[in-house]
Coordinates of C-alpha atoms in Angstrom, one line a residue:
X123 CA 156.8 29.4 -81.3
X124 CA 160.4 29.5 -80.1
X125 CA 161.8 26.7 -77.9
X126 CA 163.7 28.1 -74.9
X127 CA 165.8 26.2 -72.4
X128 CA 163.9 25.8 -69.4
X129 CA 167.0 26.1 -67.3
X130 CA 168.2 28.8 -68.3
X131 CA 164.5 30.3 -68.0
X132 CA 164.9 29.2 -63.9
X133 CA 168.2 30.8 -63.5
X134 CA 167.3 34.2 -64.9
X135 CA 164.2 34.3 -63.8
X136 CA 165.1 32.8 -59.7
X137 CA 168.6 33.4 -59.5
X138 CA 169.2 36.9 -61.6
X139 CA 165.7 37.9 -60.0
X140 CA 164.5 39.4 -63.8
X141 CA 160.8 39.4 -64.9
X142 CA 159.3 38.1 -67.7
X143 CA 159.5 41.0 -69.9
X144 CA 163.4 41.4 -69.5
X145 CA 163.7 37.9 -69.8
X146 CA 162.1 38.5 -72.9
X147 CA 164.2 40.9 -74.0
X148 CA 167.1 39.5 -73.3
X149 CA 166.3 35.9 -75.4
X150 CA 165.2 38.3 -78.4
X151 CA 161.6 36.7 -77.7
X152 CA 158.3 37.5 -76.7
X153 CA 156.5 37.7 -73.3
X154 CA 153.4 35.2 -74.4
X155 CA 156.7 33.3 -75.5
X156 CA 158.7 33.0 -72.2
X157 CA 154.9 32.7 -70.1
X158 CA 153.7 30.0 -72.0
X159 CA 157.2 27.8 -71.9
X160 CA 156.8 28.8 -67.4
X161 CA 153.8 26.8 -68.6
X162 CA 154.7 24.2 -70.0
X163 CA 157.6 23.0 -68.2
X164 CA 156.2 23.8 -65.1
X165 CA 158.5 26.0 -63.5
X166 CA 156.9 28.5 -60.3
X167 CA 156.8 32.1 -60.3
X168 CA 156.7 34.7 -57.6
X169 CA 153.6 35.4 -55.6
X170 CA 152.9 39.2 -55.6
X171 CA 154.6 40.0 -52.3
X172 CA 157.6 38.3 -53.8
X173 CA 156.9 40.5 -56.5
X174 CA 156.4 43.5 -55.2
X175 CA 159.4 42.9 -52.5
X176 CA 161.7 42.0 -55.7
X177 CA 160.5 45.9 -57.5
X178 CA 161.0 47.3 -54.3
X179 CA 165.4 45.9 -53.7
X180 CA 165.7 47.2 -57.5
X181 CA 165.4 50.5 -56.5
X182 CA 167.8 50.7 -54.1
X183 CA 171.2 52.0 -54.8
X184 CA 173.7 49.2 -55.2
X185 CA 174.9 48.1 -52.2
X186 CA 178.4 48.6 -51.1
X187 CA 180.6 45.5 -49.9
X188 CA 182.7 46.1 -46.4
X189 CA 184.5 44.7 -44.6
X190 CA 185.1 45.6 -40.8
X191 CA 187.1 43.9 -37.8
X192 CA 185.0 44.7 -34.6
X193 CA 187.8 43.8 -32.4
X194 CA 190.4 46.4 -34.4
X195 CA 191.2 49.8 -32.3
X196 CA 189.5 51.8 -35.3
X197 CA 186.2 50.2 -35.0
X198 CA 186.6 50.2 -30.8
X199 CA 186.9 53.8 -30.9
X200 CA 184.3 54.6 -33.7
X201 CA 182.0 52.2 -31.5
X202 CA 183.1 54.5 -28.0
X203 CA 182.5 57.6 -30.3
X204 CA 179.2 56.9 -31.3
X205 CA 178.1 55.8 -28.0
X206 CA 179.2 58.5 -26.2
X207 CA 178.2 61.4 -28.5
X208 CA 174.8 59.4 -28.9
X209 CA 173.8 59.1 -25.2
X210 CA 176.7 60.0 -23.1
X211 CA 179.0 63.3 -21.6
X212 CA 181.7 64.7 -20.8
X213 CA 183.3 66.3 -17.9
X214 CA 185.8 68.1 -15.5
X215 CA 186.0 67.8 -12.0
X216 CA 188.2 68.6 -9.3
X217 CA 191.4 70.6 -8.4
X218 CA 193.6 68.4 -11.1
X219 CA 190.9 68.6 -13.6
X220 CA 189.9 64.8 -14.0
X221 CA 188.6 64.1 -17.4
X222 CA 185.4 62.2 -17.0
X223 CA 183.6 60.6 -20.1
X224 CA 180.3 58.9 -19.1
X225 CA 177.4 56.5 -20.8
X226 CA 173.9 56.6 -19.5
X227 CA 171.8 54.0 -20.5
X228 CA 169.0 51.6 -19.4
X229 CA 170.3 49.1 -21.0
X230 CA 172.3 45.8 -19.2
X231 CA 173.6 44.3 -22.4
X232 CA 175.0 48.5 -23.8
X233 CA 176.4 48.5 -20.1
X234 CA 178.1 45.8 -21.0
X235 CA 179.4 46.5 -24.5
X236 CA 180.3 49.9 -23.0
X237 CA 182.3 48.1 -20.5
X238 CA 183.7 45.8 -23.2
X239 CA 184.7 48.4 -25.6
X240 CA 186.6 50.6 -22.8
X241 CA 188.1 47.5 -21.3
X242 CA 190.5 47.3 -24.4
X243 CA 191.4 50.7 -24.5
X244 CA 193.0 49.7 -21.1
X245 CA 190.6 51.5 -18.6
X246 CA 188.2 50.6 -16.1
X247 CA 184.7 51.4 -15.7
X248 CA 182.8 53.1 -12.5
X249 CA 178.9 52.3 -12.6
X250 CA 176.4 53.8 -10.2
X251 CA 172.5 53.3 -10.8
X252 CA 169.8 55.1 -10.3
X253 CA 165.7 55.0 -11.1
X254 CA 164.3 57.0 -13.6
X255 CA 161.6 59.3 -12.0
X256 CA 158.9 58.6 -15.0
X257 CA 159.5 54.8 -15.7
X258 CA 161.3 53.8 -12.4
X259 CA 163.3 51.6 -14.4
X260 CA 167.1 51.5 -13.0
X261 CA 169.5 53.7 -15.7
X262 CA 173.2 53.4 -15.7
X263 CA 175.8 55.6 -15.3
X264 CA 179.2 54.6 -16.7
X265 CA 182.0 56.3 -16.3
X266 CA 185.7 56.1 -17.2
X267 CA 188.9 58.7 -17.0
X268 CA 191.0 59.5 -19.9
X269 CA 192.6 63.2 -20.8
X270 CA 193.0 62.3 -24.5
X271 CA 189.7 60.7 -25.3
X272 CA 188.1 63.6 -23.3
X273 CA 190.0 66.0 -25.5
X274 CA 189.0 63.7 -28.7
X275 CA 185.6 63.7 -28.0
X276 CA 185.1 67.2 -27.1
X277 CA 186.2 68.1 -30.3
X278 CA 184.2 65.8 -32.3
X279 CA 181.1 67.1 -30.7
X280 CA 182.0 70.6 -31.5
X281 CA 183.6 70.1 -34.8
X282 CA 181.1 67.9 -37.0
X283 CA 183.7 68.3 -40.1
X284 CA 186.4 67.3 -38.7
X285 CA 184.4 64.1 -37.0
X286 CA 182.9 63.2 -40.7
X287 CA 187.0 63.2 -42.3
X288 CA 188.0 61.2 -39.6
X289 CA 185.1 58.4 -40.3
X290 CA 184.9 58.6 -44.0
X291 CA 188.8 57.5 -44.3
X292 CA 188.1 54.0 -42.1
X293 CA 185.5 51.4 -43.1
X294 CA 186.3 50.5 -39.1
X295 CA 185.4 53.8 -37.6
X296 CA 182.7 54.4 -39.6
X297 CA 180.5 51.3 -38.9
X298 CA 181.7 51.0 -35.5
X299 CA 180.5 54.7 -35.1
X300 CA 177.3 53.7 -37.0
X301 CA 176.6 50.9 -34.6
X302 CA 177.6 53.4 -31.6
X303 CA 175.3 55.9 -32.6
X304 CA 172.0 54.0 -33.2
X305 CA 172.6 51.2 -30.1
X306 CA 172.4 55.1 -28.2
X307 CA 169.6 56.9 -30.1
X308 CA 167.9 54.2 -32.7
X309 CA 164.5 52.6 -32.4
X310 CA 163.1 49.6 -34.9
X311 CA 160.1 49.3 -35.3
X312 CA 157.1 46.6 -37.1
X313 CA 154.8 49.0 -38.7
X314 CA 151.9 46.7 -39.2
X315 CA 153.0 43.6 -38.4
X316 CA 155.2 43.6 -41.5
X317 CA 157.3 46.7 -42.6
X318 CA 160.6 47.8 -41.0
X319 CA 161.1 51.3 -39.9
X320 CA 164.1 52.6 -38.4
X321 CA 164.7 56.0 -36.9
X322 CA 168.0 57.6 -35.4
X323 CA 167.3 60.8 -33.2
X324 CA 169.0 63.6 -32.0
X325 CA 169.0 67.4 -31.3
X326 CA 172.5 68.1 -32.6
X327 CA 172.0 68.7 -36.3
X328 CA 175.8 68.6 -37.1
X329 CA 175.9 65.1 -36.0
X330 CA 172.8 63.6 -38.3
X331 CA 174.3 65.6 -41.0
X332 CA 176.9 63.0 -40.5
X333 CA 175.2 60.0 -40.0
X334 CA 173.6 61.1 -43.6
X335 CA 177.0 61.1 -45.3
X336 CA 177.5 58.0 -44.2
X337 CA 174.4 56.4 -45.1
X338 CA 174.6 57.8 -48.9
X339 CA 177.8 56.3 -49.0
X340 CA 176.8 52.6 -48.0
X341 CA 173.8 53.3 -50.3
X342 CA 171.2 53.0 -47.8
X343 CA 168.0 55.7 -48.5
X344 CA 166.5 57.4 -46.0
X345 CA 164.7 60.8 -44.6
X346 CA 165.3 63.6 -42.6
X347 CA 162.5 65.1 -40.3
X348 CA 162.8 67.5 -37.3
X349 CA 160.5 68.8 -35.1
X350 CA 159.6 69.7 -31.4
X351 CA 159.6 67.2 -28.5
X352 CA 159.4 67.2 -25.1
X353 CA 156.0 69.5 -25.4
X354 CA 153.5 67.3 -23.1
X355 CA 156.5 67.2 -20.7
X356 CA 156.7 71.1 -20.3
X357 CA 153.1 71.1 -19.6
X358 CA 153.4 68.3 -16.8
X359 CA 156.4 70.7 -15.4
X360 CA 158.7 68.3 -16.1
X361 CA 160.4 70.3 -18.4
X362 CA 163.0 73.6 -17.8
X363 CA 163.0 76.0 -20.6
X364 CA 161.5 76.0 -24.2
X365 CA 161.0 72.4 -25.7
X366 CA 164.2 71.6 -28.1
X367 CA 164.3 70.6 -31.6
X368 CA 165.2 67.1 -32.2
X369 CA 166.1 65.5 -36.2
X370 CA 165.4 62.5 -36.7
X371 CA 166.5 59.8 -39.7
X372 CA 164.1 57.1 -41.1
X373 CA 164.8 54.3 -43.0
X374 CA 162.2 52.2 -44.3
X375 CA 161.9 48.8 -45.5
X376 CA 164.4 47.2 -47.6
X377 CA 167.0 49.6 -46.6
X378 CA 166.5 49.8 -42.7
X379 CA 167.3 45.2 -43.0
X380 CA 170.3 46.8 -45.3
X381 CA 171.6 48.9 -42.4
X382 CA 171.2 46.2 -39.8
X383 CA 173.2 43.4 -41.8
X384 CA 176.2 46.2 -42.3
X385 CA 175.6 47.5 -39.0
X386 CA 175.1 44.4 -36.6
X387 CA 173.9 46.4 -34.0
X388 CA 173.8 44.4 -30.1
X389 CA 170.6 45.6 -29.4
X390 CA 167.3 47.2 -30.8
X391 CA 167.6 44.9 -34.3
X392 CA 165.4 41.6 -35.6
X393 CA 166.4 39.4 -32.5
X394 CA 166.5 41.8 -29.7
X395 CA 163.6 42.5 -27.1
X396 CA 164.0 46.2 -28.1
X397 CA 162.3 45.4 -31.3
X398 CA 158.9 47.1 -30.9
X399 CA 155.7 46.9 -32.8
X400 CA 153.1 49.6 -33.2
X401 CA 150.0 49.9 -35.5

């Protein structure tokens, strides 16, 4: 029987993460060749969840290697962007036509990060609270003047092309718009104590189209569903007009821990309170 180095046996097998039969292949041996040296020299092999977890990360596209500068005015913007189109508005008001672009959230540490983010664009925020008539909890309303961002946004909204040129072009924009986007309509969840699933939501089917393009391009997988919500609300009369179709984006597994270490999100990832388990 051939003699194989055992070293080299450990780094292929730990540190290139092959199995046995490629490692096989690849010394122009046998598997009952490579197993029984494992044997004989001792050297540990995964458990099955290693395993499994291992077969699993092969499958996923390569992943792609950026690099971003949150503190850069593309990735500010792409951040605002997201946030905004995510779970914010805009309007006009007034004899002069005040441009108003406003962030509603629940959340103190987004109220923060909104404030951050508009900060050094060189404006100042306005915040009035009140309680949510379902929860009670206090919601946020944040709200800043600008002409040109009101004009930008407006026609990002409307124009999903024109939004996806503008991201594609700028590693910045793009994750900062990434991050934007989920921090306003993502949810992480623990399916069973143990798997990761991830879902982005939103009614505006131009917009997740987007998102999409720029998930296949970091080479993260994921699914598309839609469907109707809002239905038990309706029947409670909570709910004007005919319950609205909302799309929603899952990534599972492997691929929703990829999006979170290119992402970085502030809140709703592994160390946050928003991270939720269900059965």
């Amino acid at each position: 029987m051939a003699e194989l180095d055992p070293r080299r046996l450990s780094h292929l097998y730990w540190d290139e993460g092959l199995s046995l039969n490629e490692i096989a292949e690849i010394t122009g041996t046998t598997y009952d060749t490579v197993k029984w040296t494992f044997q004989k020299y001792g050297i540990p092999r995964r458990s099955r969840t290693e395993a499994l977890r291992l077969k699993r990360l092969k499958k996923l596209p390569p992943k792609v290697d950026i690099e971003v500068d949150p503190r850069s005015l593309d990735y500010t913007l792409g951040h605002l962007c997201g946030l905004i189109l995510g779970d914010g508005y805009i309007y006009k008001r007034g004899r002069n036509k005040n441009y108003f672009i406003t962030l509603v959230t629940t959340s103190e540490t987004l109220k923060s990060v909104f404030i951050d983010l508009v900060d050094r664009l060189g404006f100042k925020v306005s915040i009035w609270t009140r309680r949510n008539r379902l929860s009670r909890k206090p919601v946020f309303y944040c709200t800043f003047s600008s002409k040109r961002l009101f004009s930008f946004i407006d026609k990002m909204k409307h124009d999903p092309k024109c939004l996806a040129e503008w991201l594609e072009n700028n590693s910045n924009r793009m994750i900062g718009f990434l991050r934007g986007f989920y921090e306003a309509e993502g949810s992480l969840y623990l399916q069973r104590g143990r798997y990761l699933d991830l879902n982005i939501s939103n009614t505006n089917v131009g917009l997740i189209e987007v998102v999409r393009k720029l998930l296949d391009k970091l080479g993260i997988p994921h699914r598309v569903y839609s469907y109707h919500y809002n239905s038990s609300l309706k029947k409670r009369g909570l709910l004007k007009g005919k319950p609205k179709r909302i799309h929603t984006i899952r990534i599972f597994g492997l691929a929703a821990k990829r999006f979170l270490d290119i992402v970085r999100p502030t809140i709703k990832n592994l160390d946050g309170n928003t991270h939720t388990s269900k059965s």
